[in-house]
mmCIF file of C-alpha atoms and ligand atoms in Angstrom:
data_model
loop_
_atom_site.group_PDB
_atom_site.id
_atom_site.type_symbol
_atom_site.label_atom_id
_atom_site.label_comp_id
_atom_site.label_asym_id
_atom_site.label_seq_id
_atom_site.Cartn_x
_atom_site.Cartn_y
_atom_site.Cartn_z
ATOM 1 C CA UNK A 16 68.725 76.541 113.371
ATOM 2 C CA UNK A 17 65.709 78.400 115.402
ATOM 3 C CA UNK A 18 63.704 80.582 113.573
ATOM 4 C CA UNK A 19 62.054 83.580 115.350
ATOM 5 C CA UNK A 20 59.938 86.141 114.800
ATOM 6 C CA UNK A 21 59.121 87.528 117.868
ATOM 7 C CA UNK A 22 60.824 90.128 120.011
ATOM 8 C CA UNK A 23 59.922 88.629 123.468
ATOM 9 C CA UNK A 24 61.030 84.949 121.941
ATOM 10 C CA UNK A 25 64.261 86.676 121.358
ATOM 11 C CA UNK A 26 64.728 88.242 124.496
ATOM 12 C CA UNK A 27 64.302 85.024 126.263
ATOM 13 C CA UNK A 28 66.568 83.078 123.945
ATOM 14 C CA UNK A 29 69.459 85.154 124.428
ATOM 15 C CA UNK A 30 69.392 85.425 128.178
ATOM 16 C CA UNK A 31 69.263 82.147 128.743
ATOM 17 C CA UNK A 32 72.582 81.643 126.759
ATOM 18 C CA UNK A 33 73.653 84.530 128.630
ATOM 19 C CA UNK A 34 73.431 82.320 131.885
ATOM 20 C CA UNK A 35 74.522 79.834 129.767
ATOM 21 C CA UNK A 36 77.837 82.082 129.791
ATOM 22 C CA UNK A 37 78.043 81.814 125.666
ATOM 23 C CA UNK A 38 78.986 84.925 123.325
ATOM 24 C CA UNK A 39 76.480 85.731 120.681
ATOM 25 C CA UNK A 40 77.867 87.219 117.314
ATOM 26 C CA UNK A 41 75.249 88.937 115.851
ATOM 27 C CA UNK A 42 74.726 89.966 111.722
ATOM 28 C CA UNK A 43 72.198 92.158 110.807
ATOM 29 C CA UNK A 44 71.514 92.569 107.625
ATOM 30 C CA UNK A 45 68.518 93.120 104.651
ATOM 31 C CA UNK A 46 68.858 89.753 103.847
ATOM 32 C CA UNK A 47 68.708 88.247 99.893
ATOM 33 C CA UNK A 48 71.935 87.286 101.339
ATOM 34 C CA UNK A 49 75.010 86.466 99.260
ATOM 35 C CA UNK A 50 79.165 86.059 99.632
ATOM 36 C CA UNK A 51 79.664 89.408 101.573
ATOM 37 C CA UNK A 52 76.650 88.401 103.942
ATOM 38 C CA UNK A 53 78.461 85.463 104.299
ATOM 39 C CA UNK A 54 82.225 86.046 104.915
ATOM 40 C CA UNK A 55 79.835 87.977 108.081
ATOM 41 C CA UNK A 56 78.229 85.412 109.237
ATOM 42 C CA UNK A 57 81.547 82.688 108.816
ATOM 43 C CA UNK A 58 83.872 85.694 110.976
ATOM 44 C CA UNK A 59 81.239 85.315 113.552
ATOM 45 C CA UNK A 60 81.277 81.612 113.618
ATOM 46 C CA UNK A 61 84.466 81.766 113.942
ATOM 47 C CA UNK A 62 84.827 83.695 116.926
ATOM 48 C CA UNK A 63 81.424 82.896 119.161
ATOM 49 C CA UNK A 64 79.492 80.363 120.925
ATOM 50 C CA UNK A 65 75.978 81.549 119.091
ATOM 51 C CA UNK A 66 75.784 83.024 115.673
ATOM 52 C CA UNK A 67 72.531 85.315 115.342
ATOM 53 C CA UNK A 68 71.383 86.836 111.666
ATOM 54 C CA UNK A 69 68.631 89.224 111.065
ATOM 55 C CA UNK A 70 66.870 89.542 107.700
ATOM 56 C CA UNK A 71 65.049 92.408 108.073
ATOM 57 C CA UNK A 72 63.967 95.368 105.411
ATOM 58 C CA UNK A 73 63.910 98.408 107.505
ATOM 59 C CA UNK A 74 61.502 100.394 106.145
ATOM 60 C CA UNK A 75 63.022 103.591 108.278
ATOM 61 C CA UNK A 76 66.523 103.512 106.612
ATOM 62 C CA UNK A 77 64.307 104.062 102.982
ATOM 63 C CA UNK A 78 63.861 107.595 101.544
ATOM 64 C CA UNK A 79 60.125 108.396 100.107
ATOM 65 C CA UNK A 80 61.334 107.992 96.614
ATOM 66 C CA UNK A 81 63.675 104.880 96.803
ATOM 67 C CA UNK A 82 63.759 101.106 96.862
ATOM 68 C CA UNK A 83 61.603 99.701 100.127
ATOM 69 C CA UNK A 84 59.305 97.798 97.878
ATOM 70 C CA UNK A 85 60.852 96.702 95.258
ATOM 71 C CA UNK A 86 64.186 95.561 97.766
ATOM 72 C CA UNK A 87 64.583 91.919 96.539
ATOM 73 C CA UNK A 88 63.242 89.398 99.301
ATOM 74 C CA UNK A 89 63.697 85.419 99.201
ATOM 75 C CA UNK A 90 63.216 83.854 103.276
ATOM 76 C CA UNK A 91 63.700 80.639 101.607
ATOM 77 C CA UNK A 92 66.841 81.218 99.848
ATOM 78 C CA UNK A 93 68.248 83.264 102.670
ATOM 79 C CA UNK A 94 67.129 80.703 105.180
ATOM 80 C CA UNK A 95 68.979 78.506 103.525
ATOM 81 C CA UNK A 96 72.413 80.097 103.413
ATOM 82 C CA UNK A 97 71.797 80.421 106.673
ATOM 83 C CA UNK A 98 71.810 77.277 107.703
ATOM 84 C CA UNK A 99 74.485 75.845 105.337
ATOM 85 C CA UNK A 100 76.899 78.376 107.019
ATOM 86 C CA UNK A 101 76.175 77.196 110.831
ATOM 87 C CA UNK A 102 73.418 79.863 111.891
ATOM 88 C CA UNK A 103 72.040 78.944 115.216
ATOM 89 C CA UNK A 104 69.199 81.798 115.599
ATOM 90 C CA UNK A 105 67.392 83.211 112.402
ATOM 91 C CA UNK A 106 65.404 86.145 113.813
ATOM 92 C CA UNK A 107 62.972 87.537 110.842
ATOM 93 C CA UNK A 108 60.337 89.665 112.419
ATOM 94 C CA UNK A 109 57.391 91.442 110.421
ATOM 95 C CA UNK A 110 57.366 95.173 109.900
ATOM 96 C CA UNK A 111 54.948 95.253 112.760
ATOM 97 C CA UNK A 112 56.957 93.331 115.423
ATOM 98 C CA UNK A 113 59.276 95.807 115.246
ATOM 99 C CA UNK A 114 57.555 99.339 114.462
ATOM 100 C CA UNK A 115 53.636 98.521 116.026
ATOM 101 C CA UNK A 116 53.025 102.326 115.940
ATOM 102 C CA UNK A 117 54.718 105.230 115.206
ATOM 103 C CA UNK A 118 57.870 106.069 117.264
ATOM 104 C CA UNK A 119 58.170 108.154 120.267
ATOM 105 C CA UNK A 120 61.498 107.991 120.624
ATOM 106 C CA UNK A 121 64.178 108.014 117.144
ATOM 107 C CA UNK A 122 67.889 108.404 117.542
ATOM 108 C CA UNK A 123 69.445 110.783 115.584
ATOM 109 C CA UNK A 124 73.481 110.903 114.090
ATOM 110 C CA UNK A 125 74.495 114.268 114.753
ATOM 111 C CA UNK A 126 78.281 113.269 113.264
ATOM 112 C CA UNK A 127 79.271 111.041 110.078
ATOM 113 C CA UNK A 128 76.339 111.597 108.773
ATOM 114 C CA UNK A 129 76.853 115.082 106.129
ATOM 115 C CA UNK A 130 79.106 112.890 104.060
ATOM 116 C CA UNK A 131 78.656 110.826 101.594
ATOM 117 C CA UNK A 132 75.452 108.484 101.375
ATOM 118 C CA UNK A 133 74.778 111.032 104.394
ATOM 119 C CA UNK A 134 74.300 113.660 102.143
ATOM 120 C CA UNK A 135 72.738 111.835 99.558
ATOM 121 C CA UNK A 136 70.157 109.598 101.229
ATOM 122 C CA UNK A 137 69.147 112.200 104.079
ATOM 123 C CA UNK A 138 67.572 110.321 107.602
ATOM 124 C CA UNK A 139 69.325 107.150 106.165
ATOM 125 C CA UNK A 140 70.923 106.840 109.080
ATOM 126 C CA UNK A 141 69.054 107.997 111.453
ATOM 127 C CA UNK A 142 66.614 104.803 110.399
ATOM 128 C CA UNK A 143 69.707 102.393 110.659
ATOM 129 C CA UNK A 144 71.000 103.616 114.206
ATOM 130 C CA UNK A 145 67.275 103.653 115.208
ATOM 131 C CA UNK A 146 67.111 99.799 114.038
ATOM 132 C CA UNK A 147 70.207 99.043 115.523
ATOM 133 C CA UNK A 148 69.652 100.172 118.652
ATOM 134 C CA UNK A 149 66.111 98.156 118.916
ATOM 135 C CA UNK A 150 68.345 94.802 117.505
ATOM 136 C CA UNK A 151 71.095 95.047 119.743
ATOM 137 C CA UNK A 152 68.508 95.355 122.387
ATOM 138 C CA UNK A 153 66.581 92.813 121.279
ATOM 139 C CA UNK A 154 70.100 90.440 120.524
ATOM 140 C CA UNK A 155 72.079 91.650 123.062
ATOM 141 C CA UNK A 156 75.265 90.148 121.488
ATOM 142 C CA UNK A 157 78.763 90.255 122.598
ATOM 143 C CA UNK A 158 79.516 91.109 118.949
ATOM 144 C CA UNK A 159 78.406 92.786 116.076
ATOM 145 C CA UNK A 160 79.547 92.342 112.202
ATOM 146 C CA UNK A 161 79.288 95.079 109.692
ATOM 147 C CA UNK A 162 80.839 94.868 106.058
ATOM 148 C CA UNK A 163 83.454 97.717 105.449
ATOM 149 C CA UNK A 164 81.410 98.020 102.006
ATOM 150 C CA UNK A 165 79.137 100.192 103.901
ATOM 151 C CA UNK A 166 82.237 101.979 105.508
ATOM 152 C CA UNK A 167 80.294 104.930 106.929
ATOM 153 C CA UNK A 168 77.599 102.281 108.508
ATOM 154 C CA UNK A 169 80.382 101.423 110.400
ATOM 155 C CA UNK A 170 81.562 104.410 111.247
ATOM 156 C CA UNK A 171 78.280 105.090 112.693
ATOM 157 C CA UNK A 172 77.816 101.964 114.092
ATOM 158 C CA UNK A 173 80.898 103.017 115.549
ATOM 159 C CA UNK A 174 79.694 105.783 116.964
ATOM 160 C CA UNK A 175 76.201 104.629 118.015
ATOM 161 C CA UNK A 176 77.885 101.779 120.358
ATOM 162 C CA UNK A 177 80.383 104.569 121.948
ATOM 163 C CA UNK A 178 77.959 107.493 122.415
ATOM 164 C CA UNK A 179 75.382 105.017 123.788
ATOM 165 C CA UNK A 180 77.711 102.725 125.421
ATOM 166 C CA UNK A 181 76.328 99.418 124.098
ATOM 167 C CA UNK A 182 78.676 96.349 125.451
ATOM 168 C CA UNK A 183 79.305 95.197 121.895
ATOM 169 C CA UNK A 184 82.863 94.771 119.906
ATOM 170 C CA UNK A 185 82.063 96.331 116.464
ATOM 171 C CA UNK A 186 83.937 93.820 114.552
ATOM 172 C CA UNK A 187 84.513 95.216 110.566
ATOM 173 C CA UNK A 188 84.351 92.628 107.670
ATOM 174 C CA UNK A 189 86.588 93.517 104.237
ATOM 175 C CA UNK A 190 84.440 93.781 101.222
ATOM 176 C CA UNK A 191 83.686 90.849 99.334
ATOM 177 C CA UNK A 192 84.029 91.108 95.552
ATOM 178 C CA UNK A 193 82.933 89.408 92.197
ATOM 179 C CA UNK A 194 85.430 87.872 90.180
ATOM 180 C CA UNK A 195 85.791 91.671 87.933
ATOM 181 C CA UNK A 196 85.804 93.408 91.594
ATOM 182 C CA UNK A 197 82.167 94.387 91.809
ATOM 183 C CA UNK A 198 81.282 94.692 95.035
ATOM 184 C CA UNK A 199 78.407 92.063 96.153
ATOM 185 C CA UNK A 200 75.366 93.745 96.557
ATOM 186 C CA UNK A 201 71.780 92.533 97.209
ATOM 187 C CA UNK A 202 70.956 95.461 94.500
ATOM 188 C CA UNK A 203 72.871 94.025 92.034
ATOM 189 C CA UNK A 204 70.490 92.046 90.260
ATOM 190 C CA UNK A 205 68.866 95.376 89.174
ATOM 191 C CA UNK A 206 71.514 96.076 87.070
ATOM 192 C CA UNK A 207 70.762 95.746 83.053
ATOM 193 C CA UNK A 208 73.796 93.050 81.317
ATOM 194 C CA UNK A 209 75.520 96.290 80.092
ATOM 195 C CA UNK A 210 75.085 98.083 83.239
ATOM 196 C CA UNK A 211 76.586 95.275 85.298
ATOM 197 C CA UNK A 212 79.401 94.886 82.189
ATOM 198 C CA UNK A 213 80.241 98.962 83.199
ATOM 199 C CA UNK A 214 80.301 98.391 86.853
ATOM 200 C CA UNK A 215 83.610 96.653 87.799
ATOM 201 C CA UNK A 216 84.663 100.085 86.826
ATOM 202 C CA UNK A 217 83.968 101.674 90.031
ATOM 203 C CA UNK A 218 86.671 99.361 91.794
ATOM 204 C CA UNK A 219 88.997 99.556 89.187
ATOM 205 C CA UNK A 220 88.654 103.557 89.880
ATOM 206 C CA UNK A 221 89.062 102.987 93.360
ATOM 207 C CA UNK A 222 92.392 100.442 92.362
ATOM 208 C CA UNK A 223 93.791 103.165 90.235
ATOM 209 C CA UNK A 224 93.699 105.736 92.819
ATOM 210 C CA UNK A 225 95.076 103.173 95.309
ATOM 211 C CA UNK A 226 98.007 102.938 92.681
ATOM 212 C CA UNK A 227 98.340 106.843 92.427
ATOM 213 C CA UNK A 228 98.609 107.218 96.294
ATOM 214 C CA UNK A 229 101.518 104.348 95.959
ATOM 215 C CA UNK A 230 103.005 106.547 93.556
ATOM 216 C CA UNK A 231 103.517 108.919 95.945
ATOM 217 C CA UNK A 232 100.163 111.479 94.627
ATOM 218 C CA UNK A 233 98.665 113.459 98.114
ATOM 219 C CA UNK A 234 95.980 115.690 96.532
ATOM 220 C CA UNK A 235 92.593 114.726 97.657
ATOM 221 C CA UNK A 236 91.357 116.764 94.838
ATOM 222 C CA UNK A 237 93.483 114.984 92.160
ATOM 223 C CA UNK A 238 92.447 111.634 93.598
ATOM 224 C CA UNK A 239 88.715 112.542 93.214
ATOM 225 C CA UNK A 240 89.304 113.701 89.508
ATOM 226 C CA UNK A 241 91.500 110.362 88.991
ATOM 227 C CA UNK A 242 88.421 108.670 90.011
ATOM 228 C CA UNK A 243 85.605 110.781 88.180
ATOM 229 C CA UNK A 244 87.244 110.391 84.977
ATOM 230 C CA UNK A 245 87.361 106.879 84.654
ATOM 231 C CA UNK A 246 83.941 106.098 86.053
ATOM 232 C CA UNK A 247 82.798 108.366 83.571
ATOM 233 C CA UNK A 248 84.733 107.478 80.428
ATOM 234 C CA UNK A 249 83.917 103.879 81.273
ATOM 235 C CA UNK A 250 80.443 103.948 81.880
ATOM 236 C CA UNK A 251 77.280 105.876 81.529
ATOM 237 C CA UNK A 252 76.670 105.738 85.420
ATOM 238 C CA UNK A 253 75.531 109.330 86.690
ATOM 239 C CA UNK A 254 77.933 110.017 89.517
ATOM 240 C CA UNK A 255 76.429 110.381 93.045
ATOM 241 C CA UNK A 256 79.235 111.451 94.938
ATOM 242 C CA UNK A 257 83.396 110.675 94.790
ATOM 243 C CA UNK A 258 84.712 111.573 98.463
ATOM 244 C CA UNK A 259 88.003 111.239 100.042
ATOM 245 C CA UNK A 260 88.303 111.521 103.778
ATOM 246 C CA UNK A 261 89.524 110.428 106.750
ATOM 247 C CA UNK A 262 88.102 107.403 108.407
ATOM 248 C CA UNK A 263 86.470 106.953 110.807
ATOM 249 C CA UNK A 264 85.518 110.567 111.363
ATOM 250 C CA UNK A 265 84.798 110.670 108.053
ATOM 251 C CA UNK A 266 86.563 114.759 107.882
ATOM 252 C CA UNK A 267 87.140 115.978 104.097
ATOM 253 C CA UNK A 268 90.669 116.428 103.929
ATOM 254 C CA UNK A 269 92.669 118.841 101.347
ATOM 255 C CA UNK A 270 96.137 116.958 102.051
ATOM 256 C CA UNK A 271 95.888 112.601 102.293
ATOM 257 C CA UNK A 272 97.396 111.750 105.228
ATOM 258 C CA UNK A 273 96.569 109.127 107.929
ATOM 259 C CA UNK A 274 93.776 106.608 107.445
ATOM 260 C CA UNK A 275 91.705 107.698 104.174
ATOM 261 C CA UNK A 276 88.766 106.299 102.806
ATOM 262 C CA UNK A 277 88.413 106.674 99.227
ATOM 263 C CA UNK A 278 84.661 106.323 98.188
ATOM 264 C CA UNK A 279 81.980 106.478 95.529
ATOM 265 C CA UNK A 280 78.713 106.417 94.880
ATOM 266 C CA UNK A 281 76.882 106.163 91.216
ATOM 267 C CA UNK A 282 73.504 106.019 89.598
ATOM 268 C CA UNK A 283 72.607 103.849 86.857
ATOM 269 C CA UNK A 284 69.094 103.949 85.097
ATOM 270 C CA UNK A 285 68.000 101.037 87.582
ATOM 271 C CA UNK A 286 70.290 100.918 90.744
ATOM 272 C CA UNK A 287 72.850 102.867 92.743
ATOM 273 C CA UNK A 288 75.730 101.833 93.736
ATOM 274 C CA UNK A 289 78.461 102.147 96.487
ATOM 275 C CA UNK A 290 82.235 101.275 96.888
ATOM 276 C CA UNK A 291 85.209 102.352 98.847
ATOM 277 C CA UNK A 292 88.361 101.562 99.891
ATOM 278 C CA UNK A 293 90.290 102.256 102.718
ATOM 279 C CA UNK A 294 94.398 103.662 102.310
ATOM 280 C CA UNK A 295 96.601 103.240 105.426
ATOM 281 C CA UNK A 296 99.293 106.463 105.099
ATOM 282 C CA UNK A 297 101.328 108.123 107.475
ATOM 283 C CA UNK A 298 99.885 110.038 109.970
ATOM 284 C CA UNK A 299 101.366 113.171 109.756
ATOM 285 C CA UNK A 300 101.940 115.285 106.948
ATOM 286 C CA UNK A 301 105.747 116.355 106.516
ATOM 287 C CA UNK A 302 106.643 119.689 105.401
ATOM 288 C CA UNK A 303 109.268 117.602 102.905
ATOM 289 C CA UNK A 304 106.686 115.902 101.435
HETATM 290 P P1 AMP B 4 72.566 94.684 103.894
HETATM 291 O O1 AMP B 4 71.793 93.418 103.855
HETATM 292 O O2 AMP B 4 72.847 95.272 102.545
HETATM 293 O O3 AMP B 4 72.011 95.683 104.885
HETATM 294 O O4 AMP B 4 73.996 94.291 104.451
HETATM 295 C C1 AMP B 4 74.125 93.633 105.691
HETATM 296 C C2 AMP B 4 75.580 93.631 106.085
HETATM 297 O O5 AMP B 4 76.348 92.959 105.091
HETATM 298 C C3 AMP B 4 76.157 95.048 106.200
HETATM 299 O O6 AMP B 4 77.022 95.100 107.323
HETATM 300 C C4 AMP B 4 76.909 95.199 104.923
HETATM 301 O O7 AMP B 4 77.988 96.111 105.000
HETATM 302 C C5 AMP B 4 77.421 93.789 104.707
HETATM 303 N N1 AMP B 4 77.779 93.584 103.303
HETATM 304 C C6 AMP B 4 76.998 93.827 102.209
HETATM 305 N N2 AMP B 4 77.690 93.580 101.078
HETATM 306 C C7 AMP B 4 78.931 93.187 101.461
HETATM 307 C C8 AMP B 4 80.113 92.810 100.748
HETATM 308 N N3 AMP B 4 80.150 92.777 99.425
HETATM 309 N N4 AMP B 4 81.203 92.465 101.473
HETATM 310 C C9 AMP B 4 81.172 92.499 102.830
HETATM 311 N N5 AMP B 4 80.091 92.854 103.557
HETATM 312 C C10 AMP B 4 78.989 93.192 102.879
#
């Protein structure tokens, strides 16, 4: 596995396996990697020639008040699981590679973005589809992994590669889950032993409303109480947001119908959390419904 830390290194790299006619698949992520960051970087094994990871902590996707410095870091670890799962290039640049000075130029989301985390973490991501636009610059991959755990990253992402008409397949990985169906997340070693005893409850929110659709239940407003009430009689969590709309355009519907993402968002004392799931119905709505 190469390690690099330099933009113009990187440049280099990939062009010659670009006349080398190989595909790159390309991860980015925050690194402190674990099974979700994995099942990313094993899809793009899978499916390319080259298999490039990024570990980088994007200070630009961070709000004033949240968790830039305290995001849990560990190269070694990370550069590890890296190389046990057939990494080829490990590119792990400094803050200052990648921001020297202050921008002149910052994209912005003008869609997908007044929703959810949107709402709640505001410039979030404009910092990520800033980043991503510098990586896949910098990468130039034929492919590009995002978890569905982040669902409206990828809708963005999603966006970003459209609008901007970056030669990438955006290539979505299902969420990977604890045993109790906690969603793996770098920030979950800030939870407290109670907290992270509460938190399966999330998914088994999101299950239950799953089953309710199944049942044959429409309302998006019932499903968002379904889910509200047992996050909150199972846990002392604070609840961000509980949305239900359609995906990927990520437009609040009154009426489920087509592809709907389910999704929530909670605070506990020392870490929020996300989860979602997506629900395939029929497209249209039928008057006999
Ligand atoms: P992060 O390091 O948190 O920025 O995540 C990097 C990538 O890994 C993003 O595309 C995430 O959506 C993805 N990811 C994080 N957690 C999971 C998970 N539990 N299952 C699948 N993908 C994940």
């Amino acid at each position: 596995m190469i390690i690099v830390d330099r933009i113009s290194e990187m440049q280099a790299l990939m062009r010659q396996y670009h006349r080398e006619g190989k595909t790159i698949g390309f991860v980015p992520t925050m690194g402190y990697l674990h099974e979700g960051h994995a099942a990313l970087i094993d899809r793009a094994r899978q499916e390319n020639d080259i298999v490039v990871l990024s570990v980088f902590v994007n200070p630009l996707q961070f709000g004033p008040n949240e968790d830039f410095a305290r995001y849990p870091r560990d190269f070694e670890r990370d550069r590890h699981i890296a190389e046990q799962h057939g990494v080829d290039v490990l590119f792990h640049p400094e803050a200052g590679e990648m921001y020297p000075g202050p921008l002149t130029v910052q994209v912005v989301v003008k869609a997908r973005m007044d929703v959810l985390c949107g709402r709640s973490r505001p410039g979030h991501f404009d910092g990520v589809a800033t980043v991503l636009t510098k990586l896949f610059h910098i990468v130039m991959p034929d492919r590009a992994y995002f978890g569905l755990k982040d669902a409206q990253q990828v809708a963005v992402v999603d966006g970003l590669i459209r609008d901007f008409n970056f030669p990438i397949e955006l290539v979505p990985v299902p969420t990977v889950r604890e045993a109790d169906g906690l969603a793996k997340s770098s920030r979950n070693v800030y939870l407290s032993p109670q907290e992270r005893e509460e938190a399966p409850a999330l998914y088994q929110a999101l299950r239950a409303a799953a089953a309710a659709v199944d049942g044959g239940e429409r309302s998006a407003d019932a499903i968002r109480r379904l889910v509200k009430e047992h996050i909150e009689a199972h846990t002392h969590a604070e609840i961000d947001y509980v949305e239900v709309c359609s995906y990927p355009d990520l437009a609040p519907l009154e009426t489920l119908h087509g592809t709907v993402l389910v999704a929530v968002a909670v605070r506990f004392a020392s870490a929020r959390l996300i989860d979602n799931i997506i629900l395939e119905l029929p497209k249209a709505h039928r008057q006999e419904d």
